[in-house]
mmCIF file of C-alpha atoms in Angstrom:
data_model
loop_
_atom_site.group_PDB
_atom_site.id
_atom_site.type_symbol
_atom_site.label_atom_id
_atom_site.label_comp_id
_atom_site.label_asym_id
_atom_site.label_seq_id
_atom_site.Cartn_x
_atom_site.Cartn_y
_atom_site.Cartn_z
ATOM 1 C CA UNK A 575 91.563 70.181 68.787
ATOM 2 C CA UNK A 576 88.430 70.215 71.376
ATOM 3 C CA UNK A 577 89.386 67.620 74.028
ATOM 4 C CA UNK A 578 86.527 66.118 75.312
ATOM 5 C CA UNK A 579 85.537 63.450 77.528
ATOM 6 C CA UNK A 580 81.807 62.178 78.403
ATOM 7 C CA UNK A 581 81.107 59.598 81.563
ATOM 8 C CA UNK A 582 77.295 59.625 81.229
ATOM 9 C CA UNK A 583 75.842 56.654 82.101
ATOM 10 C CA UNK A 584 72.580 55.821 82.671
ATOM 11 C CA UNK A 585 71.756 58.040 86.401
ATOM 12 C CA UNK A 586 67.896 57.929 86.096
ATOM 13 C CA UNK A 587 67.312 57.262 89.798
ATOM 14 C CA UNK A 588 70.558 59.022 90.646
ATOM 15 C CA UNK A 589 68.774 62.293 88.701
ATOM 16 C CA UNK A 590 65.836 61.351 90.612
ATOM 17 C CA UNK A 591 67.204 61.652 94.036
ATOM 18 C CA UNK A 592 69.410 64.856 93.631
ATOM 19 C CA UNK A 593 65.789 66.553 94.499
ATOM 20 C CA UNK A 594 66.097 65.338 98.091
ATOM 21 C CA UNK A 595 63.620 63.098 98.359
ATOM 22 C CA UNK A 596 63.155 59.522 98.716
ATOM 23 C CA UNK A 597 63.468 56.668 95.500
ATOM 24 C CA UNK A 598 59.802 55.485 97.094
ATOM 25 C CA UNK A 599 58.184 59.730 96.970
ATOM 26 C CA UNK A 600 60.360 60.213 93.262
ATOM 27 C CA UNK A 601 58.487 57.236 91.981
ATOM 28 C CA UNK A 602 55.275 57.716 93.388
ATOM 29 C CA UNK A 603 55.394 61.248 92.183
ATOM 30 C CA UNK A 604 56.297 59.900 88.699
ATOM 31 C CA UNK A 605 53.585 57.876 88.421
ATOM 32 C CA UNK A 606 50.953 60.435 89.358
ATOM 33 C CA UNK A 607 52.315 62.345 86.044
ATOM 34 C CA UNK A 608 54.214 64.900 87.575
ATOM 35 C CA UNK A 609 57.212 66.293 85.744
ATOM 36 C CA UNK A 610 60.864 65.119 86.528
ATOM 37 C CA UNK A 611 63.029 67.150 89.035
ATOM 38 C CA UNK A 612 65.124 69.392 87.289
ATOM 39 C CA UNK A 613 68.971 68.234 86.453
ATOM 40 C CA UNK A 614 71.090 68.787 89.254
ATOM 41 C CA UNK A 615 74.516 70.067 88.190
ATOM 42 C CA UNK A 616 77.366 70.750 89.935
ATOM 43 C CA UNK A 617 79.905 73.063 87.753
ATOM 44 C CA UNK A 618 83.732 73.490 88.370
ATOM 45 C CA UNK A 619 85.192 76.443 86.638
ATOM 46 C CA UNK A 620 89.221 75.648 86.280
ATOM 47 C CA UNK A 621 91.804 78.854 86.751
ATOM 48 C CA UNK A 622 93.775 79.883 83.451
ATOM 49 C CA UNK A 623 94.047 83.286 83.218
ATOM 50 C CA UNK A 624 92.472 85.161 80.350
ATOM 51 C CA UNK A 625 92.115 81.788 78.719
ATOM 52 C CA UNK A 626 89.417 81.651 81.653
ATOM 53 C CA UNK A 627 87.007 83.674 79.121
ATOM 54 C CA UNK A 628 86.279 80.512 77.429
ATOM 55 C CA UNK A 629 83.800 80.048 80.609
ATOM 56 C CA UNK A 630 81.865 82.525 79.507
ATOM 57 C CA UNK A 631 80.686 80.366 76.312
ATOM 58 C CA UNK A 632 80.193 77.760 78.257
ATOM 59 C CA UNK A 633 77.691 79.634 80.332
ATOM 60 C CA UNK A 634 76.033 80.620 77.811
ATOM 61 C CA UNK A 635 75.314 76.945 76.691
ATOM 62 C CA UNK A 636 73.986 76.711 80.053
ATOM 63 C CA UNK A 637 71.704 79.858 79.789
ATOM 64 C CA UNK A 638 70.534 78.265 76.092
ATOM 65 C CA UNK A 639 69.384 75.496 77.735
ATOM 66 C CA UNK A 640 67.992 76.755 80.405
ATOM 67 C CA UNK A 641 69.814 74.684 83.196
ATOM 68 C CA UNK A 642 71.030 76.170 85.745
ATOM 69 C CA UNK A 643 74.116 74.681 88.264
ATOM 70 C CA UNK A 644 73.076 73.446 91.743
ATOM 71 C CA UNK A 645 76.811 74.990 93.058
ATOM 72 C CA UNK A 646 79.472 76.355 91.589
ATOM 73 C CA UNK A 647 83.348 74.874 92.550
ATOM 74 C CA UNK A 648 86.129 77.929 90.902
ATOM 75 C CA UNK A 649 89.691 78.969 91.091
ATOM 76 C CA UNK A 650 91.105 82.254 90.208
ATOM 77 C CA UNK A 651 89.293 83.273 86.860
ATOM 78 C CA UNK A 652 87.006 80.468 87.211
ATOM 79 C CA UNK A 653 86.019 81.644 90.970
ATOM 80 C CA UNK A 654 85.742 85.192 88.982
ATOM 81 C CA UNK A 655 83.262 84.551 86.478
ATOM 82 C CA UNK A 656 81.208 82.005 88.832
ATOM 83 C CA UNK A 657 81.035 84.174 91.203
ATOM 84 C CA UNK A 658 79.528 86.833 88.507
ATOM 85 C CA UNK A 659 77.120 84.091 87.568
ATOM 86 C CA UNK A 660 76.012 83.212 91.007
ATOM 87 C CA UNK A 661 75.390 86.821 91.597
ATOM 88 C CA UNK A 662 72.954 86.925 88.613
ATOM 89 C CA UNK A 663 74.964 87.989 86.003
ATOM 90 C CA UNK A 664 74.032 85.759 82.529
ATOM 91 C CA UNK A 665 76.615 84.796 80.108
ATOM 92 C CA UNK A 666 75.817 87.802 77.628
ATOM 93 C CA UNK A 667 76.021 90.320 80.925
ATOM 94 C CA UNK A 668 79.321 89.005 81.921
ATOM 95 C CA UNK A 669 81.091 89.165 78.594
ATOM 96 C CA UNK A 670 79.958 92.579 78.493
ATOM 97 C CA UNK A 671 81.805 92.767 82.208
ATOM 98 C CA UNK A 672 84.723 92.077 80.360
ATOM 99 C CA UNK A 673 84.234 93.890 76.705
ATOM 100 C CA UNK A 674 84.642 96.694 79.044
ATOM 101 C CA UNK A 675 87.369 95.680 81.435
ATOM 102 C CA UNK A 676 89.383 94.209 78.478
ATOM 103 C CA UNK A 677 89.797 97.717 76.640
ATOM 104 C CA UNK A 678 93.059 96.683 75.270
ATOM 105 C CA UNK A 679 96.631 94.151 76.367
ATOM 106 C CA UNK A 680 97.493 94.097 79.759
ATOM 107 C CA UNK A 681 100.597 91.939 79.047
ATOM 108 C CA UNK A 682 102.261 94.234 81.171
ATOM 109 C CA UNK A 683 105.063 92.326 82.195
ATOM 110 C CA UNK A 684 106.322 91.823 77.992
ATOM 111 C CA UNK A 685 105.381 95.362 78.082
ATOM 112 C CA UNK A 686 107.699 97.062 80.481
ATOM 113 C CA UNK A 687 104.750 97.252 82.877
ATOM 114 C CA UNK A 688 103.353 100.228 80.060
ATOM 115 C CA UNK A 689 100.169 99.397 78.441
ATOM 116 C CA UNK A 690 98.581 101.349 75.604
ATOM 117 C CA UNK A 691 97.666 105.044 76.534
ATOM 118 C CA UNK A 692 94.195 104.090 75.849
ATOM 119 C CA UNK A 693 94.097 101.121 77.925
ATOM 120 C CA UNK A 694 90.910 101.283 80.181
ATOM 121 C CA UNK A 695 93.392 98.589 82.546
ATOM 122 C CA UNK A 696 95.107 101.467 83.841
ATOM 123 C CA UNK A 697 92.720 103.021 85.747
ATOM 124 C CA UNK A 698 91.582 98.974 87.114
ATOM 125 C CA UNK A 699 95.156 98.488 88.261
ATOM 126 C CA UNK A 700 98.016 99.815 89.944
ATOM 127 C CA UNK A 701 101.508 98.982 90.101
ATOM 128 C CA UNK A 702 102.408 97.892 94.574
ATOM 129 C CA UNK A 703 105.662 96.600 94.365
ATOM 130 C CA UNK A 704 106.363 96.586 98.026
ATOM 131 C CA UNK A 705 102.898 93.886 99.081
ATOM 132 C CA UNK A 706 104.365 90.558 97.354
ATOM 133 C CA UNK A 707 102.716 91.879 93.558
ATOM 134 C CA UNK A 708 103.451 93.774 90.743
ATOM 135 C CA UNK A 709 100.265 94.778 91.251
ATOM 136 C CA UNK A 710 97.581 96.036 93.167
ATOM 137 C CA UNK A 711 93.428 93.781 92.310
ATOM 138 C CA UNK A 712 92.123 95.897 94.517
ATOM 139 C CA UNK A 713 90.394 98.208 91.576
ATOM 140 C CA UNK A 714 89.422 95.602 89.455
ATOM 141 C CA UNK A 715 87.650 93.912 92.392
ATOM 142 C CA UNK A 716 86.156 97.181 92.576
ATOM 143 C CA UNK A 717 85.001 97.631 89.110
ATOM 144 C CA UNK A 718 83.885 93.821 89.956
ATOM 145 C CA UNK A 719 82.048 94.818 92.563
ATOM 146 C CA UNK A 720 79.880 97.366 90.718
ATOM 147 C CA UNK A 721 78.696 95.177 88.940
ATOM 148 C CA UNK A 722 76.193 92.964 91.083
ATOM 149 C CA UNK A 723 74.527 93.410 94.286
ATOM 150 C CA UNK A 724 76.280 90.630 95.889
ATOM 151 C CA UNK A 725 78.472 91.638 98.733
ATOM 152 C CA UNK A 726 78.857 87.924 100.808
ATOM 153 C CA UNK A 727 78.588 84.586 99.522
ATOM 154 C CA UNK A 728 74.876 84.063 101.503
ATOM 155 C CA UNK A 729 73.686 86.573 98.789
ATOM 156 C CA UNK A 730 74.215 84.560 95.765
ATOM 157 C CA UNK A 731 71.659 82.928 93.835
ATOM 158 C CA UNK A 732 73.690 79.570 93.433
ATOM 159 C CA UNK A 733 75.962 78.182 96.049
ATOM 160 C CA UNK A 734 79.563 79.274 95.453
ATOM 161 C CA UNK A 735 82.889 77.348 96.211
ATOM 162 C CA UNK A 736 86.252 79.464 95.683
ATOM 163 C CA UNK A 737 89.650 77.838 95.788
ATOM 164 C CA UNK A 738 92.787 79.291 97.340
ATOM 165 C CA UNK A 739 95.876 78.019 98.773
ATOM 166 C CA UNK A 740 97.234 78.504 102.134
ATOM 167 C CA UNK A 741 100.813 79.986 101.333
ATOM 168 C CA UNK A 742 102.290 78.943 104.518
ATOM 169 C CA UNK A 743 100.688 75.374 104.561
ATOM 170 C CA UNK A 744 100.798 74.914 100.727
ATOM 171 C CA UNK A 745 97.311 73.133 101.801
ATOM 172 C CA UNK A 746 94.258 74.267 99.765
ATOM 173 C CA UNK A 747 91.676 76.500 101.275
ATOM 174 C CA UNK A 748 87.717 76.668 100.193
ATOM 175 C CA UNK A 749 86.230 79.410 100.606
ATOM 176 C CA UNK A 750 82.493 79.539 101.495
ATOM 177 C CA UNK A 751 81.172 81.982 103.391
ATOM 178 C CA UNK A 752 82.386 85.945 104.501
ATOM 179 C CA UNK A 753 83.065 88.276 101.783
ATOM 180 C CA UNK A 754 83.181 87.711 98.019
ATOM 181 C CA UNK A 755 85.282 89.806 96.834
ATOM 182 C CA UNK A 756 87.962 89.346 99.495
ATOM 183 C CA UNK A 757 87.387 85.102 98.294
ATOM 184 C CA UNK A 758 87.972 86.366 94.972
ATOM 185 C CA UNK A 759 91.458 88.327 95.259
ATOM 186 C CA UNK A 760 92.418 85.593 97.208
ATOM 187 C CA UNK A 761 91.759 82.948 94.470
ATOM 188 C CA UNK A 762 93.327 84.773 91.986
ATOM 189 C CA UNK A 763 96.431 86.440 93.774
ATOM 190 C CA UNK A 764 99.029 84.861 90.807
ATOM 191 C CA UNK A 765 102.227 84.524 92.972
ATOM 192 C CA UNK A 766 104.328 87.506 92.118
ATOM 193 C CA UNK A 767 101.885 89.114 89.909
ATOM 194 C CA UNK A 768 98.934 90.155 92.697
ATOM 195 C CA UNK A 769 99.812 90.686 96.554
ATOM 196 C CA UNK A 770 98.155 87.697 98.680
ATOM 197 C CA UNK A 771 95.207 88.602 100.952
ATOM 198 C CA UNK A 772 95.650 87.583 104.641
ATOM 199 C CA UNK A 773 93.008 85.680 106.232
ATOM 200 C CA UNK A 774 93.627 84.611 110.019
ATOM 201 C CA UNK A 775 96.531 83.425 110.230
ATOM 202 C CA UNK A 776 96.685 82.015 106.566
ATOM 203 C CA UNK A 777 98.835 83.671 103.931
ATOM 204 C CA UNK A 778 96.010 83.638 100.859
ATOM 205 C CA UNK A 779 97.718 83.226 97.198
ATOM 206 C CA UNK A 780 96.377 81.966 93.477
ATOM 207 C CA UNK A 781 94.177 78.777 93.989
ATOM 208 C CA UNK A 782 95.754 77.355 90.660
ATOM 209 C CA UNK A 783 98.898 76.642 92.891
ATOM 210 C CA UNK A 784 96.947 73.546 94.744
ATOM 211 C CA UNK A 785 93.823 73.020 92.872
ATOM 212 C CA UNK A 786 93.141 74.538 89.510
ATOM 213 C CA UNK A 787 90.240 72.750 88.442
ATOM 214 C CA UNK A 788 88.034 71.903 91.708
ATOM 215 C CA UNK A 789 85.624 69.182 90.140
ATOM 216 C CA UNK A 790 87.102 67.072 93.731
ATOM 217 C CA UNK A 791 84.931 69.203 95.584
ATOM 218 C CA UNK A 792 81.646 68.150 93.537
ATOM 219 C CA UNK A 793 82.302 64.356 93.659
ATOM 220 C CA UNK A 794 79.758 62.233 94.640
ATOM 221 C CA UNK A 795 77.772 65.203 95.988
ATOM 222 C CA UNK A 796 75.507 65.810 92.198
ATOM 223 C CA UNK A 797 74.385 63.320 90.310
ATOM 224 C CA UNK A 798 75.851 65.113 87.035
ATOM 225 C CA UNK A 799 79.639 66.613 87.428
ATOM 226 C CA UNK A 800 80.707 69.391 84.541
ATOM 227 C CA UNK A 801 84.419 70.254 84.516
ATOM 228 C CA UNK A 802 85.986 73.416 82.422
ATOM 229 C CA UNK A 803 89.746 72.908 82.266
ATOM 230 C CA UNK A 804 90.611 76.567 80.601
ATOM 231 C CA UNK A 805 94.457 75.657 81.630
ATOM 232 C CA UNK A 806 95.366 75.916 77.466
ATOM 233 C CA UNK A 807 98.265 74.725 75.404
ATOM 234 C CA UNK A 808 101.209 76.461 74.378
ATOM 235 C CA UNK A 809 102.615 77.129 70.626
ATOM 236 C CA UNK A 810 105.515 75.550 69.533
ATOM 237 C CA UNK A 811 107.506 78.328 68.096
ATOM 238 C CA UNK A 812 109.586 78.547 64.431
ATOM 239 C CA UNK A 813 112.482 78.338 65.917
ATOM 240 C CA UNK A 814 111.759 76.073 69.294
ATOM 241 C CA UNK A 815 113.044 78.907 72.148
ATOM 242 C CA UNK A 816 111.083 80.207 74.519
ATOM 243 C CA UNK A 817 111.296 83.458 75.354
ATOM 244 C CA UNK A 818 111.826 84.985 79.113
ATOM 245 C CA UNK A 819 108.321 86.533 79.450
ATOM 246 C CA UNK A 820 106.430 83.265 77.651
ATOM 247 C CA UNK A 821 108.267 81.210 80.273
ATOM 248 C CA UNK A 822 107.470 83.758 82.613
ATOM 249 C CA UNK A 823 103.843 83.307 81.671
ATOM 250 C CA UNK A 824 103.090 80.067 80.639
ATOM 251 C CA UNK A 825 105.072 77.779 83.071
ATOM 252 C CA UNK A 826 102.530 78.466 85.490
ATOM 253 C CA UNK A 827 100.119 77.573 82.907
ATOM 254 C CA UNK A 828 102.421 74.283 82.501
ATOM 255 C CA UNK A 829 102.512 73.184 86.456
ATOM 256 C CA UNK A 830 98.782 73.955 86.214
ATOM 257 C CA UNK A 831 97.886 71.040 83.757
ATOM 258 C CA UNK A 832 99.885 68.847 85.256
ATOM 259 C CA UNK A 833 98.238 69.260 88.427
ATOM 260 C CA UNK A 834 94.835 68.895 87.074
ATOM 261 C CA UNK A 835 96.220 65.551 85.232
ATOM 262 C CA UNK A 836 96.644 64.447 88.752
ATOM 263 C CA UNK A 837 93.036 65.322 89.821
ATOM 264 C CA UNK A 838 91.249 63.664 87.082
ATOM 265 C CA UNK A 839 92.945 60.515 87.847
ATOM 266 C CA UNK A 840 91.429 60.381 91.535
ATOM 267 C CA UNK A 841 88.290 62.190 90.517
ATOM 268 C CA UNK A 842 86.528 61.796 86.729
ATOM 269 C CA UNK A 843 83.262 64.005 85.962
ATOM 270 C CA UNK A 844 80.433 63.076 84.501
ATOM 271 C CA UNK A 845 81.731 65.666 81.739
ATOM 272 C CA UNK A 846 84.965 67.348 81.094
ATOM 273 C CA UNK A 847 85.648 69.998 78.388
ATOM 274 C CA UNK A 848 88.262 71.601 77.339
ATOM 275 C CA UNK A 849 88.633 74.520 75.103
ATOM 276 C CA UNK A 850 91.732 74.065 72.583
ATOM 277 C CA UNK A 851 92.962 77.168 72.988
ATOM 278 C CA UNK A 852 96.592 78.648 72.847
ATOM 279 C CA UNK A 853 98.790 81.854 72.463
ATOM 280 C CA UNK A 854 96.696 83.996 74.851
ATOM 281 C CA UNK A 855 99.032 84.911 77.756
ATOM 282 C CA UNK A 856 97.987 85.655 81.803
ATOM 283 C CA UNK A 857 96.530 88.933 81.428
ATOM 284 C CA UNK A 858 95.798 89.108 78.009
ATOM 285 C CA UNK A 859 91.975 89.987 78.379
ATOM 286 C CA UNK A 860 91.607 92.199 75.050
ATOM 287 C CA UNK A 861 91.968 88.663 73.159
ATOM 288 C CA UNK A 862 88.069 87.894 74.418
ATOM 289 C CA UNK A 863 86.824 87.652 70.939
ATOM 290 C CA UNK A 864 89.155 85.384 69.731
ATOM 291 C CA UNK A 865 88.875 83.121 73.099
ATOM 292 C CA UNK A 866 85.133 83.635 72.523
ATOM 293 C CA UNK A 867 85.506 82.133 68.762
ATOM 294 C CA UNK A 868 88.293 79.088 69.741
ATOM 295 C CA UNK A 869 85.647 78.376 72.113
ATOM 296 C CA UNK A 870 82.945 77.147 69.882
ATOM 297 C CA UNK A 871 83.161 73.704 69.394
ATOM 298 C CA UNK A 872 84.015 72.893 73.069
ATOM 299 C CA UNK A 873 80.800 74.963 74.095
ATOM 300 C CA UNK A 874 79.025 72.546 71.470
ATOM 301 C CA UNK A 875 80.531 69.531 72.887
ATOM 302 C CA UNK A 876 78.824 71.003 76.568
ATOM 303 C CA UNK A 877 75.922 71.458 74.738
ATOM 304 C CA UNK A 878 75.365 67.853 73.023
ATOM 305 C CA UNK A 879 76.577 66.408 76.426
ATOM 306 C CA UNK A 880 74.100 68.574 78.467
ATOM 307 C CA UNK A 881 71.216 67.547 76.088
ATOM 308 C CA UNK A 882 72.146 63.818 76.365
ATOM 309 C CA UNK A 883 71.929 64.266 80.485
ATOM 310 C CA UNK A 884 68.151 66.024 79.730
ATOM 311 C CA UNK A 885 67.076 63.373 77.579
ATOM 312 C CA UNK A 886 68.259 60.541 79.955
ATOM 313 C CA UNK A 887 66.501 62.522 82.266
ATOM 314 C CA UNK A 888 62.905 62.198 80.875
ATOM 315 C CA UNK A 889 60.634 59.845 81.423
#
């Protein structure tokens, strides 16, 4: 089932001043005919793992409509595929970003660390067992990088947020500014899994350890808030056991929702979706088309929410 949850109340002169002007020029302007100020979003994109492809529909509800995000909040895969957005990337572009990345399973761990011997993964990552990971990001941020200009955060077209967590501190860390794709590893360094990147004197690991769904950071800053919790549900087995690489995999999932339970108690946005999806582990990024279809009706609850913010919008 597509959990949803819709706080849109009337924000007419709340839309009105996300422009940066005054009530007084807004009004004035109105009155001379001129059209409304476009709808100023902020978007938080939550971590999950592959599950994290269900952002991609949502984008594309975004590029239907033609609304684009003022800034962009993301951890781990959310950070990802924001950051592939705010570099210019549409929706269709990036899922075909990760058509090709996601040639086949890269549940490596349930797999003896041996995917299949056609598995474009391979070549995207490398096993480091001696940097705090199984494995070594540095490839796929690679691969990531080919795939937009963007270098540093100042050259994205939308303002970008990315969430990590200070390993030492346990505190979380945004990152702003500096280089993207150093943000990025950082965000999605899964403890054990990916090596952590070292910043200063901060110990860099997976965002989704502090703050897996960073709609805190958008509060009271855009009129309209849009959170994507991709953190999924888990399927109850036939015969109720768990097995050692599902725990492996999906207790992180498990600390992950209850964390973001936590931050939607001190901070509510305007909208909050959340894809019902389950069985699709970590790394699991050949199950895109399936995400893609389990998707649907939560990227049609975005959409009917979205058009009820446009048409409070207009005068």
């Amino acid at each position: 089932m597509t959990t949803t949850r819709h706080w849109l109340p009337v924000l007419a002169l709340a839309l009105l001043g996300a422009s940066g002007g005054t009530h007084g020029d807004e009004m004035a302007r109105l009155s001379a005919g001129a059209a409304p100020p476009p709808l100023s979003i902020g978007l938080a994109l939550g971590s999950g793992g592959a599950t994290g492809l269900a952002h991609i529909a949502m984008l594309q509800v975004f590029d239907d409509l033609g609304v684009r995000p003022a800034r962009i909040t993301g951890t781990s895969i959310g950070a990802i595929i924001g950051a592939l957005y705010a570099a210019g990337l549409d929706a269709s572009e990036i899922r075909d970003v990760f058509d090709e990345f996601g040639g086949s399973s890269l549940d490596m761990l349930s797999g003896l660390l041996e995917a299949d011997p056609g598995d474009k993964l391979t070549g995207l990552l490398e096993i480091e067992l001696g940097n705090g990971g199984v494995l070594d990001s540095k490839r796929f941020m690679d691969f990531l990088r080919s795939k937009v200009e963007a270098r540093r955060f100042s050259d994205l077209r939308i303002p970008l947020e990315v969430v990590a967590t200070d390993y030492w501190s346990g505190k979380t860390v945004v990152l702003r500014e500096g280089d993207l794709f150093e943000a990025l590893a950082a965000s999605s360094a899964v403890p054990g899994l990916f090596p952590p990147v070292q910043r200063g004197d901060q110990l860099l690991i997976d965002g989704g350890t502090s703050n897996p769904l960073p709609v805190g950071l958008l509060a009271g800053r855009y009129p309209l808030v849009v959170a994507i919790d991709v953190s999924g549900t888990r399927e109850h087995s036939e015969d109720g056991q768990a097995g050692l690489t599902e725990l492996l995999f999906q207790t992180f999932g498990l600390m992950q929702q209850s964390l973001i339970t936590a931050q939607l108690e001190m901070s509510q946005p305007d909208v909050y979706i959340k894809p019902d999806i389950s069985g699709v582990r970590l790394l699991q990024f050949n199950r895109i088309e399936g995400v893609m279809e389990e998707s649907r009706p939560a990227a049609e609850a975005l959409r009917n929410a979205l058009r009820q913010a446009l048409e409070r919008q207009s005068p």
